[in-house]
Short mmCIF file of C-alpha atoms in Angstrom, two decimals:
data_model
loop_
_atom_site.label_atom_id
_atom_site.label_comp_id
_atom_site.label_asym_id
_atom_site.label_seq_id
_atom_site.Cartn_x
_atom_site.Cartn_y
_atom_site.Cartn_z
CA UNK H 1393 -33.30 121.07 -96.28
CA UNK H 1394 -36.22 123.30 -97.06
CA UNK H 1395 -35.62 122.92 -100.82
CA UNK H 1396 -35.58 118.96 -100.44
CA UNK H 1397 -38.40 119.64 -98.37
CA UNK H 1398 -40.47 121.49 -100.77
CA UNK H 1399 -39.84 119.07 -103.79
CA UNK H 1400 -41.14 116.38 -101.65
CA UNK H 1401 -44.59 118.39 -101.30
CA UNK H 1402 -44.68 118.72 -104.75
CA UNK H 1403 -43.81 115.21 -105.52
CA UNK H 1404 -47.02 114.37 -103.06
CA UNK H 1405 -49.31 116.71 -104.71
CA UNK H 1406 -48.63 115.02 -107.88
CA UNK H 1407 -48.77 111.17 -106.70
CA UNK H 1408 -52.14 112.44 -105.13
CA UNK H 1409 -53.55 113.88 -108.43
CA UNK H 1410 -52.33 110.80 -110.47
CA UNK H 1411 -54.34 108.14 -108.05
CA UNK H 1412 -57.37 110.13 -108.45
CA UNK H 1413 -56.80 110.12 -112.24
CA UNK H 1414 -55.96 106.39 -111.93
CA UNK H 1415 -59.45 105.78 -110.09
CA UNK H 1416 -61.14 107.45 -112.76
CA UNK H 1417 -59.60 105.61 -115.67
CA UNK H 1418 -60.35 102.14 -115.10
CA UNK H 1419 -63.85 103.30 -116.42
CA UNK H 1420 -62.93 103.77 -119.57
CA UNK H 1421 -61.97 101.29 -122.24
CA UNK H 1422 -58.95 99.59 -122.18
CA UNK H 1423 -57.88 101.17 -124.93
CA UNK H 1424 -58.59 105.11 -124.55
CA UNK H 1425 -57.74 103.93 -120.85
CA UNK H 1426 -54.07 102.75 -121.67
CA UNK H 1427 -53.26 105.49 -124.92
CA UNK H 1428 -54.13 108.26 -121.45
CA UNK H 1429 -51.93 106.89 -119.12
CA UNK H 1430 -48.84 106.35 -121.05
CA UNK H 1431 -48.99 109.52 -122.90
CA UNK H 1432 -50.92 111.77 -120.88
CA UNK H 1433 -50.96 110.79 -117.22
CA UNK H 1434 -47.97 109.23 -115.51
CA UNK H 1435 -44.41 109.89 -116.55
CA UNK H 1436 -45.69 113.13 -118.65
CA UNK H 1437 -47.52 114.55 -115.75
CA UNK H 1438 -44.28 114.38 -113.39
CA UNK H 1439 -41.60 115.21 -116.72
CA UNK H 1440 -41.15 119.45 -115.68
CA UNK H 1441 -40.58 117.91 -112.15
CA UNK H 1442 -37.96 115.72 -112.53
CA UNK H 1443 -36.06 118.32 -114.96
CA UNK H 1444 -36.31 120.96 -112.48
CA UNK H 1445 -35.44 119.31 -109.26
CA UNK H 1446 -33.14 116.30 -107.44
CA UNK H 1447 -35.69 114.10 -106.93
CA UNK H 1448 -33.92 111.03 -108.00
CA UNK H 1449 -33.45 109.91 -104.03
CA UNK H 1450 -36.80 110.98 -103.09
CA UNK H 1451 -38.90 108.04 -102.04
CA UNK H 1452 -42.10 109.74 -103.15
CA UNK H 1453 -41.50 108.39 -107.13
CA UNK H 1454 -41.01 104.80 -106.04
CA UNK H 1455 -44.46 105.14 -104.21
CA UNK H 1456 -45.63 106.98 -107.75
CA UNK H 1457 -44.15 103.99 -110.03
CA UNK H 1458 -46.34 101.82 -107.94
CA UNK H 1459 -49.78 103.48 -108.68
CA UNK H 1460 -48.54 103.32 -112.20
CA UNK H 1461 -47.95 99.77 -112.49
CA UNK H 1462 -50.89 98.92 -110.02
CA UNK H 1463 -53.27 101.40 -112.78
CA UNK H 1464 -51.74 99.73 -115.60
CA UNK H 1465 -52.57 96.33 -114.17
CA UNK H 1466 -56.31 97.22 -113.44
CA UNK H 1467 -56.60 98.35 -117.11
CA UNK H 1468 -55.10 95.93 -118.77
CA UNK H 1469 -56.54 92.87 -116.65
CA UNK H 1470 -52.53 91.63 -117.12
CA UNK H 1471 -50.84 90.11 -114.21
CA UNK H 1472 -47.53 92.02 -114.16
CA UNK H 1473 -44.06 90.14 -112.42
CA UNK H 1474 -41.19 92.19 -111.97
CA UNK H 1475 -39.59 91.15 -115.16
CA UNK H 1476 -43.21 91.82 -116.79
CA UNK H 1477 -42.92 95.23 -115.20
CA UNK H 1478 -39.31 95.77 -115.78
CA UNK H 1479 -39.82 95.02 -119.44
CA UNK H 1480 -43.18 96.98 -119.37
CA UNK H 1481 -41.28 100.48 -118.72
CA UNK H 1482 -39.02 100.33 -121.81
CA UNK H 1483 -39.67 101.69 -124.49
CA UNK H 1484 -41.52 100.57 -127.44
CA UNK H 1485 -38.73 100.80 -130.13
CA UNK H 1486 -36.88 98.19 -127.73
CA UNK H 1487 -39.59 96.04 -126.71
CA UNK H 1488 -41.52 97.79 -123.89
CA UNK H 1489 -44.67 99.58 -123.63
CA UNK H 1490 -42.95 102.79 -123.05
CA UNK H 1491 -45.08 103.25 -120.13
CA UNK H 1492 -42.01 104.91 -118.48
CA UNK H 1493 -41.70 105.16 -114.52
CA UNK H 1494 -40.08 107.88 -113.10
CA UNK H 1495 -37.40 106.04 -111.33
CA UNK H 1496 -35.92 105.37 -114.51
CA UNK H 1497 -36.15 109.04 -115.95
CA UNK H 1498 -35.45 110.80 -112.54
CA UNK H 1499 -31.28 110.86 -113.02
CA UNK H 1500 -31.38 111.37 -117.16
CA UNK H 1501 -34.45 114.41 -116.68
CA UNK H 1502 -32.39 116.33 -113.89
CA UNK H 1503 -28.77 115.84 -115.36
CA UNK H 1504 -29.53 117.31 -118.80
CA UNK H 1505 -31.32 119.36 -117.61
CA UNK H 1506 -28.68 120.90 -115.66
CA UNK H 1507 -26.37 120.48 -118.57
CA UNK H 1508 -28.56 122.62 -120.91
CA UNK H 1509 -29.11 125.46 -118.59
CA UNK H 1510 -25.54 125.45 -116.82
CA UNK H 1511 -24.23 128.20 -119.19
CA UNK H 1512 -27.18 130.84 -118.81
CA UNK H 1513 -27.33 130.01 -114.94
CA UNK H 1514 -23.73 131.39 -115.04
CA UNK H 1515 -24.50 133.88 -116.72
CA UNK H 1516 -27.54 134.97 -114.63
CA UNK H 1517 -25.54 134.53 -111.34
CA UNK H 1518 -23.21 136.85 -109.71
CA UNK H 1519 -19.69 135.49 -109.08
CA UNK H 1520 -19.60 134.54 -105.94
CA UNK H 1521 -22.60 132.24 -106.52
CA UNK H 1522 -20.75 130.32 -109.73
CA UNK H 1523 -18.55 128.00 -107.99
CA UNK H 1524 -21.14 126.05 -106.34
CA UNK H 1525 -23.94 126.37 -109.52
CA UNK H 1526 -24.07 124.55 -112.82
CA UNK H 1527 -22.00 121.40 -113.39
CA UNK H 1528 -20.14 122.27 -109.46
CA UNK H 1529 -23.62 122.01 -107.90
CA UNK H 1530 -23.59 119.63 -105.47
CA UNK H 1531 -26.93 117.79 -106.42
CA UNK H 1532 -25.37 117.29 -110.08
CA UNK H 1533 -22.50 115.88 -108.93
CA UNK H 1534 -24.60 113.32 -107.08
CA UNK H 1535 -26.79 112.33 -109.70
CA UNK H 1536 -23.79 112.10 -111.85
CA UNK H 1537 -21.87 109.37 -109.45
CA UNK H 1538 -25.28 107.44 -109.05
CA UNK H 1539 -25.72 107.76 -112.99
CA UNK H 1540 -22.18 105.91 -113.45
CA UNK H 1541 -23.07 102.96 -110.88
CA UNK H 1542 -25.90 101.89 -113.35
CA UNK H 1543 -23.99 101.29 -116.37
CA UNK H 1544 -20.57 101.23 -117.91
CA UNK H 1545 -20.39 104.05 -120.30
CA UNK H 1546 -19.28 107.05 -119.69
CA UNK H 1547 -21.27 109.87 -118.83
CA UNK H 1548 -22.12 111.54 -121.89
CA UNK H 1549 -22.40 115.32 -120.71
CA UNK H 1550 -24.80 115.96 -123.06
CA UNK H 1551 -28.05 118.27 -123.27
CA UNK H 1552 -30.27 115.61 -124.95
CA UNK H 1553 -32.46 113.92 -122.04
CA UNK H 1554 -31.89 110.91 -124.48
CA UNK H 1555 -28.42 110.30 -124.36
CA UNK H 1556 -28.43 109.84 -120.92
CA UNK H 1557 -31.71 107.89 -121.36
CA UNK H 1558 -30.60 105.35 -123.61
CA UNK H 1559 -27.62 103.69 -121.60
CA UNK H 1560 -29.60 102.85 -118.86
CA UNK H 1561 -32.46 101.62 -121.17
CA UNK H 1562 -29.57 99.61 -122.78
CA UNK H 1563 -28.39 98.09 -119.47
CA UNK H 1564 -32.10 96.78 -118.52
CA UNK H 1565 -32.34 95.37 -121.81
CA UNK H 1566 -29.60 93.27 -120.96
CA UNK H 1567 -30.71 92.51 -117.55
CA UNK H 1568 -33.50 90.90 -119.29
CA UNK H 1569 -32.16 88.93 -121.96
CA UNK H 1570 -29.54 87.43 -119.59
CA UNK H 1571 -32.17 86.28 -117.07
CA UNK H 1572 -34.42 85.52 -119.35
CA UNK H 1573 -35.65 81.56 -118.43
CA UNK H 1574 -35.49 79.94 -121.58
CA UNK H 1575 -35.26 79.89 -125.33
CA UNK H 1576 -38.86 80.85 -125.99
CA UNK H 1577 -38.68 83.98 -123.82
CA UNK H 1578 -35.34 85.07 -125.31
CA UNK H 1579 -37.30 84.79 -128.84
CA UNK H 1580 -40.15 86.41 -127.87
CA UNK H 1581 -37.98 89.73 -125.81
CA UNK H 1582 -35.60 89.44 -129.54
CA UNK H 1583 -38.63 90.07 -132.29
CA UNK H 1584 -40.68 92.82 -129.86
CA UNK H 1585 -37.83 94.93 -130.44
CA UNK H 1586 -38.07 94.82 -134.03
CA UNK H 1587 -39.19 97.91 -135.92
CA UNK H 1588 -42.61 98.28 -136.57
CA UNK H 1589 -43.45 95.25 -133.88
CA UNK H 1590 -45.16 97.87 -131.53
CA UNK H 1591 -46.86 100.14 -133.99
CA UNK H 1592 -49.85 98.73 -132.11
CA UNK H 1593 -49.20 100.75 -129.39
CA UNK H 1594 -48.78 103.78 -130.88
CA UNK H 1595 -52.37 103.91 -132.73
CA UNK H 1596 -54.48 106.16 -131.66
CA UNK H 1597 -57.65 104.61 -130.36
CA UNK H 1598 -60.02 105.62 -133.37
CA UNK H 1599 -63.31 103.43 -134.07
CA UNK H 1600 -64.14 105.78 -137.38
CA UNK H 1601 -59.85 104.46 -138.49
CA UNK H 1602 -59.99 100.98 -137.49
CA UNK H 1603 -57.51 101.26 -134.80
CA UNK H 1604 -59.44 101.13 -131.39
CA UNK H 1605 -59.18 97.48 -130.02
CA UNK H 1606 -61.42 95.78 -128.04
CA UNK H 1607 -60.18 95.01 -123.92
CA UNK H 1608 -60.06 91.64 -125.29
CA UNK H 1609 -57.69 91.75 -127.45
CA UNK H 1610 -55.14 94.61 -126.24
CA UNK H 1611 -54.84 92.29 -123.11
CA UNK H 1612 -53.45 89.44 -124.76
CA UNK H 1613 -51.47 90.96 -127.36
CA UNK H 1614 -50.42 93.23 -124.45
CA UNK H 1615 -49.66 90.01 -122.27
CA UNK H 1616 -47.89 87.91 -125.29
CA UNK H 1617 -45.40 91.06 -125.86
CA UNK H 1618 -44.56 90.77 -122.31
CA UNK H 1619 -44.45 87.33 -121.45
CA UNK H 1620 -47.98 87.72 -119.27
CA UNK H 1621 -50.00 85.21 -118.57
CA UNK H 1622 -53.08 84.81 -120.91
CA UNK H 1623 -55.16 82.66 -120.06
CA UNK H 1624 -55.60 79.28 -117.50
CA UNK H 1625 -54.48 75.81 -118.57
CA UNK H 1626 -56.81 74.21 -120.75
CA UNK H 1627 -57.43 72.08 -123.90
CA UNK H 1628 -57.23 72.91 -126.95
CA UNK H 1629 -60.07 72.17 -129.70
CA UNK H 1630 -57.14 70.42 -131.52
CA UNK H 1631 -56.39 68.14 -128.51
CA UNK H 1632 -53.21 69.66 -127.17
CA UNK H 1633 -52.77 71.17 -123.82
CA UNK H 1634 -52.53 75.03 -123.59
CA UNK H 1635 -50.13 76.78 -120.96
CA UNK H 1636 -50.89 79.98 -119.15
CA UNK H 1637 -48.94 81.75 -122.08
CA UNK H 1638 -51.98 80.67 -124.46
CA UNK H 1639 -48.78 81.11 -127.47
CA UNK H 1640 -50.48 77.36 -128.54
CA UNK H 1641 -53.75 79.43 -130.50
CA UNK H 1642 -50.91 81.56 -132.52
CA UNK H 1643 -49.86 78.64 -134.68
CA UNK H 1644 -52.42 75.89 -134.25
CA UNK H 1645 -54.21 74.87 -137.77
CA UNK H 1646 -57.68 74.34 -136.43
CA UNK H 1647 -57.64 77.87 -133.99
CA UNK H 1648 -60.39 79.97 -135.82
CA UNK H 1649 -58.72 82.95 -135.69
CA UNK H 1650 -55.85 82.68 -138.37
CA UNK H 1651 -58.62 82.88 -141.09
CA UNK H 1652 -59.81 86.08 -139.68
CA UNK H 1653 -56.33 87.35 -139.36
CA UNK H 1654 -55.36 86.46 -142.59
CA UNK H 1655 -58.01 88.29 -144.22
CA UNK H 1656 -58.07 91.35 -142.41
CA UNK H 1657 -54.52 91.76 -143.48
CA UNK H 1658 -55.17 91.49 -147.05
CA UNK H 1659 -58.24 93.63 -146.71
CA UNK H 1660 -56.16 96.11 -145.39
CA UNK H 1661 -53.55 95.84 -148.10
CA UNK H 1662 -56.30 95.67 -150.92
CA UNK H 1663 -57.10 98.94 -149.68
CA UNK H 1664 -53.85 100.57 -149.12
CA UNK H 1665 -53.07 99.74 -152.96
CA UNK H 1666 -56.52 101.49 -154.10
CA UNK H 1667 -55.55 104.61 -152.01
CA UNK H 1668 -52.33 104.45 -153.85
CA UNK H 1669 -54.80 104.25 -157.23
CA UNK H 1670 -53.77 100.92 -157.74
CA UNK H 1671 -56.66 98.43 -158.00
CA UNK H 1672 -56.42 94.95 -156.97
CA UNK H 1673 -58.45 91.53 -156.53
CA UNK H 1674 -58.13 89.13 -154.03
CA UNK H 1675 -57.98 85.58 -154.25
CA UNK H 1676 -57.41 85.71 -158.06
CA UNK H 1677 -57.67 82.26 -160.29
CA UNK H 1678 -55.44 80.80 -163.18
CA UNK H 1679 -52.89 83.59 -162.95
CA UNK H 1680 -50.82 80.62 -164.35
CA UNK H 1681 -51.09 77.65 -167.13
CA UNK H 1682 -48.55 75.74 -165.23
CA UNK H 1683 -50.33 75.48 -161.76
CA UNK H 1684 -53.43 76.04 -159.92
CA UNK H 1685 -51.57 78.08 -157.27
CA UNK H 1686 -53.55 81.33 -156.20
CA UNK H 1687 -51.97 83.91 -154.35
CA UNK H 1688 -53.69 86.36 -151.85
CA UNK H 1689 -54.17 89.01 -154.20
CA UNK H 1690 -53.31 90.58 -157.68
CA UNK H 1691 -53.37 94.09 -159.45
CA UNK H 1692 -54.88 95.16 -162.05
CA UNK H 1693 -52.77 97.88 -163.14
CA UNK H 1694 -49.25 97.74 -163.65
CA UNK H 1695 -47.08 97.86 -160.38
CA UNK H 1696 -43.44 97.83 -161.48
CA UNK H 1697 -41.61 97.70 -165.15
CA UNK H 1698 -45.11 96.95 -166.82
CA UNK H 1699 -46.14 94.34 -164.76
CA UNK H 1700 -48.98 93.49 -162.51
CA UNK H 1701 -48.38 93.22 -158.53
CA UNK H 1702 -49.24 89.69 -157.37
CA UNK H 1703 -48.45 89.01 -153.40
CA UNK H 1704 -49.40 86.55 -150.62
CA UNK H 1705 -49.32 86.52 -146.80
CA UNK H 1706 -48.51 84.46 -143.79
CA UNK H 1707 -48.45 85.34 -140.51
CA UNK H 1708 -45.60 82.79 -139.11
CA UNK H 1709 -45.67 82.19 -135.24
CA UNK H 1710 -42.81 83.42 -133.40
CA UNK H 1711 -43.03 81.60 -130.52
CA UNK H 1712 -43.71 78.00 -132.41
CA UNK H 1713 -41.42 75.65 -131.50
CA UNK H 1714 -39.52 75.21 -135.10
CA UNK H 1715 -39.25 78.50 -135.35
CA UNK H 1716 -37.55 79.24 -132.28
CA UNK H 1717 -33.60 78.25 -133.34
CA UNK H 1718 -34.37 80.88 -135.94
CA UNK H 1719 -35.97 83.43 -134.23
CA UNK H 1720 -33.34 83.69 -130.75
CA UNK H 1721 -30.94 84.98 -133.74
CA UNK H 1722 -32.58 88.07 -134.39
CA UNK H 1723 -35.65 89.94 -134.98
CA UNK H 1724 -37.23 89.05 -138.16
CA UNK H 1725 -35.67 86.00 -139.49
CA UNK H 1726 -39.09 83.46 -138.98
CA UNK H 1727 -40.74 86.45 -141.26
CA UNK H 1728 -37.74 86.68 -143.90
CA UNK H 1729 -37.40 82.51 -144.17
CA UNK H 1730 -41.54 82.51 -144.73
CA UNK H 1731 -41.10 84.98 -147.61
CA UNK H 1732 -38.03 82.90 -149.23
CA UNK H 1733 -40.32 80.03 -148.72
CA UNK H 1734 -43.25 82.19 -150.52
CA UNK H 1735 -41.11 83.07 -153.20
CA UNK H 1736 -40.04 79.89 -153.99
CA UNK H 1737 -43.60 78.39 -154.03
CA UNK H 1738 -44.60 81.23 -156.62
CA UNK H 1739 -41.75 81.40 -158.69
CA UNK H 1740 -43.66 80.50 -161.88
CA UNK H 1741 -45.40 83.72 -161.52
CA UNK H 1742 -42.28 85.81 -161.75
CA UNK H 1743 -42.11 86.39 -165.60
CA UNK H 1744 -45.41 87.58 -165.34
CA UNK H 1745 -46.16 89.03 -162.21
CA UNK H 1746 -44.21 91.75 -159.81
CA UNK H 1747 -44.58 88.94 -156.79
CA UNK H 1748 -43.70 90.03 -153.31
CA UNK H 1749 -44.23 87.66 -150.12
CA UNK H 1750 -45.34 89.30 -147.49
CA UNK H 1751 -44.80 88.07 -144.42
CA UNK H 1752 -45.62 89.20 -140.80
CA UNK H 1753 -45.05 87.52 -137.11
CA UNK H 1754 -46.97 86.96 -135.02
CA UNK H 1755 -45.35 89.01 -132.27
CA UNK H 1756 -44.72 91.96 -135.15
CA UNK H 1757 -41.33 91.77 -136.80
CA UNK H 1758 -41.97 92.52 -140.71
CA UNK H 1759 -39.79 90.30 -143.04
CA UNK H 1760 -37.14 92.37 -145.11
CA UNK H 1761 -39.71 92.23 -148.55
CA UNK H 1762 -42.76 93.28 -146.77
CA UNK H 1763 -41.21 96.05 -145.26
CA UNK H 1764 -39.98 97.30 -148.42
CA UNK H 1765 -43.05 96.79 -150.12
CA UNK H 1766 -45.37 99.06 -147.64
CA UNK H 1767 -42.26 101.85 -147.88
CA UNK H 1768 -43.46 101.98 -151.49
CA UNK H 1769 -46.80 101.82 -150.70
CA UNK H 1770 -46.63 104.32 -148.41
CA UNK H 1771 -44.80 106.47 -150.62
CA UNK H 1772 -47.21 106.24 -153.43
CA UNK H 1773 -50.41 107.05 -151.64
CA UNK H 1774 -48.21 109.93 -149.90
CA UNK H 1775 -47.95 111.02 -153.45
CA UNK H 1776 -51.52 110.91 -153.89
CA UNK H 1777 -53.16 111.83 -150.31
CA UNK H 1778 -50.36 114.35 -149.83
CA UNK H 1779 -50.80 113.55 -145.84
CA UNK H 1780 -47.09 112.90 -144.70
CA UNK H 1781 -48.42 110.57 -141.88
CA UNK H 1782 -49.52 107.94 -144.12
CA UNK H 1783 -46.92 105.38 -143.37
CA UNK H 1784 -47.11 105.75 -140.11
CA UNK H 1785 -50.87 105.11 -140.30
CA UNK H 1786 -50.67 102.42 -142.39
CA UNK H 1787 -47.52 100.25 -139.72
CA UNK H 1788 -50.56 101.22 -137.11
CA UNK H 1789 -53.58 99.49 -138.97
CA UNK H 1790 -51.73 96.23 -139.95
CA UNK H 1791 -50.11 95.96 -136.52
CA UNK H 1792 -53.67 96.07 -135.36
CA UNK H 1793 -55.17 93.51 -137.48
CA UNK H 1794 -52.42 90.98 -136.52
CA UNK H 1795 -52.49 91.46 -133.09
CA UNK H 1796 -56.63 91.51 -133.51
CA UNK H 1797 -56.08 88.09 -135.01
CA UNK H 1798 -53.62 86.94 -132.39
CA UNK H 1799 -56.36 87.39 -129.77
CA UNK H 1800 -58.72 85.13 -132.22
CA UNK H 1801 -56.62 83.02 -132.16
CA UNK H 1802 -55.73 82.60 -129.14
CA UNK H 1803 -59.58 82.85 -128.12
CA UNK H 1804 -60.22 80.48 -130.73
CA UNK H 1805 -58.58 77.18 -128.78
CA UNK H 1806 -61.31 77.08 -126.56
CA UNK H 1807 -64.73 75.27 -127.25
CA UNK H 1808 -66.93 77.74 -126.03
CA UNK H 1809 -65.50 80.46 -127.85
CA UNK H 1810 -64.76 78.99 -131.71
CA UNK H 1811 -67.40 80.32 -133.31
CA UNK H 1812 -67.46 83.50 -131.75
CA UNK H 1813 -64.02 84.52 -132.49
CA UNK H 1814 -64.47 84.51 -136.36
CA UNK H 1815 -65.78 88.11 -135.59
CA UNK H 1816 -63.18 89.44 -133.97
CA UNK H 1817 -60.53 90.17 -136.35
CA UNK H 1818 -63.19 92.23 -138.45
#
């Protein structure tokens, strides 16, 4: 009792520091705000607790998942529900914010823990203590039997915090797609898992990089990944009504934003290629005698077998409603059916150019060509830079500028704010 007794007063002490942290960092911006708190400030603040005690059944970390949902609410200006939420504390490689609560980690923390240190806790014990220590110990044993009712596979026994992690992470995901309430949002829950669909979230806010965003625009592309509301009901500049989801700005033709996004992208490739010593112009004419077509960009040194790189972007919309058949059957099939479609409308330039459609969603799945074609990017400016974390950097900046130009778009539907939003994807 006085153990139990003494984790709760630690489990206080720390749900007291984090509400004074949380007070303190809805002054900042939303980004530097949000990068703190899910790395630095809730789950990561509590982690050496929940590894070194039972506090799975303490009712201390429910209160503590509240501040943290109630913080990340105030930052964000996003209106959480409990599927918002739910989704919200997954991670980011399966569509979450991997803003973690520690309800969730409490059982996985304690029970490898326990596993990893069972042998040398034997071995530090005297005899008469063993029995009752280790994988006997009573509190293990519990955890273990409250592990099992939250899933169907079998307890792993393993050392790794993750493997005991990812089943339950698993099981939510499925909670989620099977309740989801209709095509749109079983689209939107399928391409945020993609790879590379979050890399936004893992940027480091850095103004000097090109990677802090504005509060602006990390709420909505924070509140289209989860299925948030964006925005109230209103009319578009095109004529059509926009829901609360504000998903109308990401595909409409006359939203200002998809110029902005388009070109930030190819700035950002443009660039990329130089770093890699590869030069390149954008919006080159007469590449052939047979048509007038101009693709985004071209480069003036050989790419591949002799030949010049030529490529062109889109930015399909996940969400739009031709897509969606497509898009429900998994992650990145909008973005590989726009590059087919890219490839077919430049095919003349394939005996002279090295042409590679790249195409992006809107919600961040990369279509199969793109992806390779940054990996070899990446790869050559690695060669050059010698700095290892260049691909990483580089899935950070162009997740950026595409959810940057999401929010233009999406500001872009109103009246008020057409003009303005040409800025904001620069």
């Amino acid at each position: 009792v006085g153990g139990q007794q003494s984790v709760e007063h630690v489990l206080e002490n720390k749900f007291a520091e984090l509400k004074r942290l949380s007070s303190r960092l809805k002054q900042l911006n939303a980004h530097d705000a949000f990068f703190l708190l899910r790395n630095c400030f809730s789950l990561p603040k509590l982690q050496y607790t929940l590894r070194c005690s039972p506090c799975f059944n303490s009712p201390v970390i429910a209160s503590y998942d509240e501040c943290i949902r109630d913080t990340l609410e105030a930052v964000l200006n996003v209106q959480l529900s409990e599927h918002a939420w739910l989704q919200a504390s997954l991670p980011v490689s399966v569509g979450g914010l991997g803003v973690r609560t520690a309800t969730q980690i409490a059982l996985p923390a304690f029970l490898s823990s326990v596993i990893g240190s069972a042998d040398l806790c034997l071995r530090m014990l005297p005899s008469h203590l063993q029995k009752s220590a280790g994988l006997q110990d009573v509190n293990f044993i519990a955890a273990c039997e409250q592990w099992k009712t939250l899933t169907p596979v079998a307890p792993p026994f393993d050392a790794r915090q993750k493997c005991w992690d990812m089943p339950l992470v698993a099981a939510t995901s499925a909670v989620l797609l099977s309740t989801a309430p209709n095509q749109a949002a079983v689209a939107r829950l399928t391409a945020v898992s993609a790879p590379h669909a979050g890399a936004f979230l893992h940027a480091i806010p850095m103004t000097s990089v090109g990677t802090r965003m504005d509060d602006q625009s990390l709420r909505i592309a924070i509140a289209t990944r989860l299925g948030a509301p964006v925005c109230a009901e209103h009319r578009c500049v095109c004529g059509a009504v926009v829901d609360t989801s504000g998903t109308h700005g990401l595909s409409c033709r006359k939203s200002a934003g998809r110029i902005a996004r388009h070109n930030a992208v190819n700035e950002l490739i443009r660039r990329a290629l130089l770093t890699a010593e590869i030069p390149s112009r954008l919006e080159p004419a007469k590449l052939s005698h047979t048509d007038d077509k101009r693709p985004d960009g071209v480069s003036t040194m050989p790419w591949s077998r002799g030949q010049c790189l030529a490529w062109d972007f889109t930015c399909p919309d996940t969400l739009a409603a031709s897509h969606l058949n497509r898009a429900v059957t998994g992650p990145g099939q909008v973005a590989n059916d726009a590059e087919q479609r890219k490839k077919e409308k430049y095919s003349a330039l394939s005996t002279q150019y090295q042409f590679v459609p790249i195409a992006i969603e809107t919600l961040g799945p990369v279509g199969d060509e793109a992806t390779a074609f940054f990996q070899d990017v990446g790869r050559r400016i690695i060669a050059v830079t010698r700095e290892p974390r260049t691909m990483t950097f580089l899935w950070q900046r162009l997740s950026v500028a595409v959810q940057r130009g999401n929010a233009a778009c999406v500001l872009g539907t109103d009246h008020w704010a057409e003009e303005d939003t040409l800025t904001l994807g620069e």
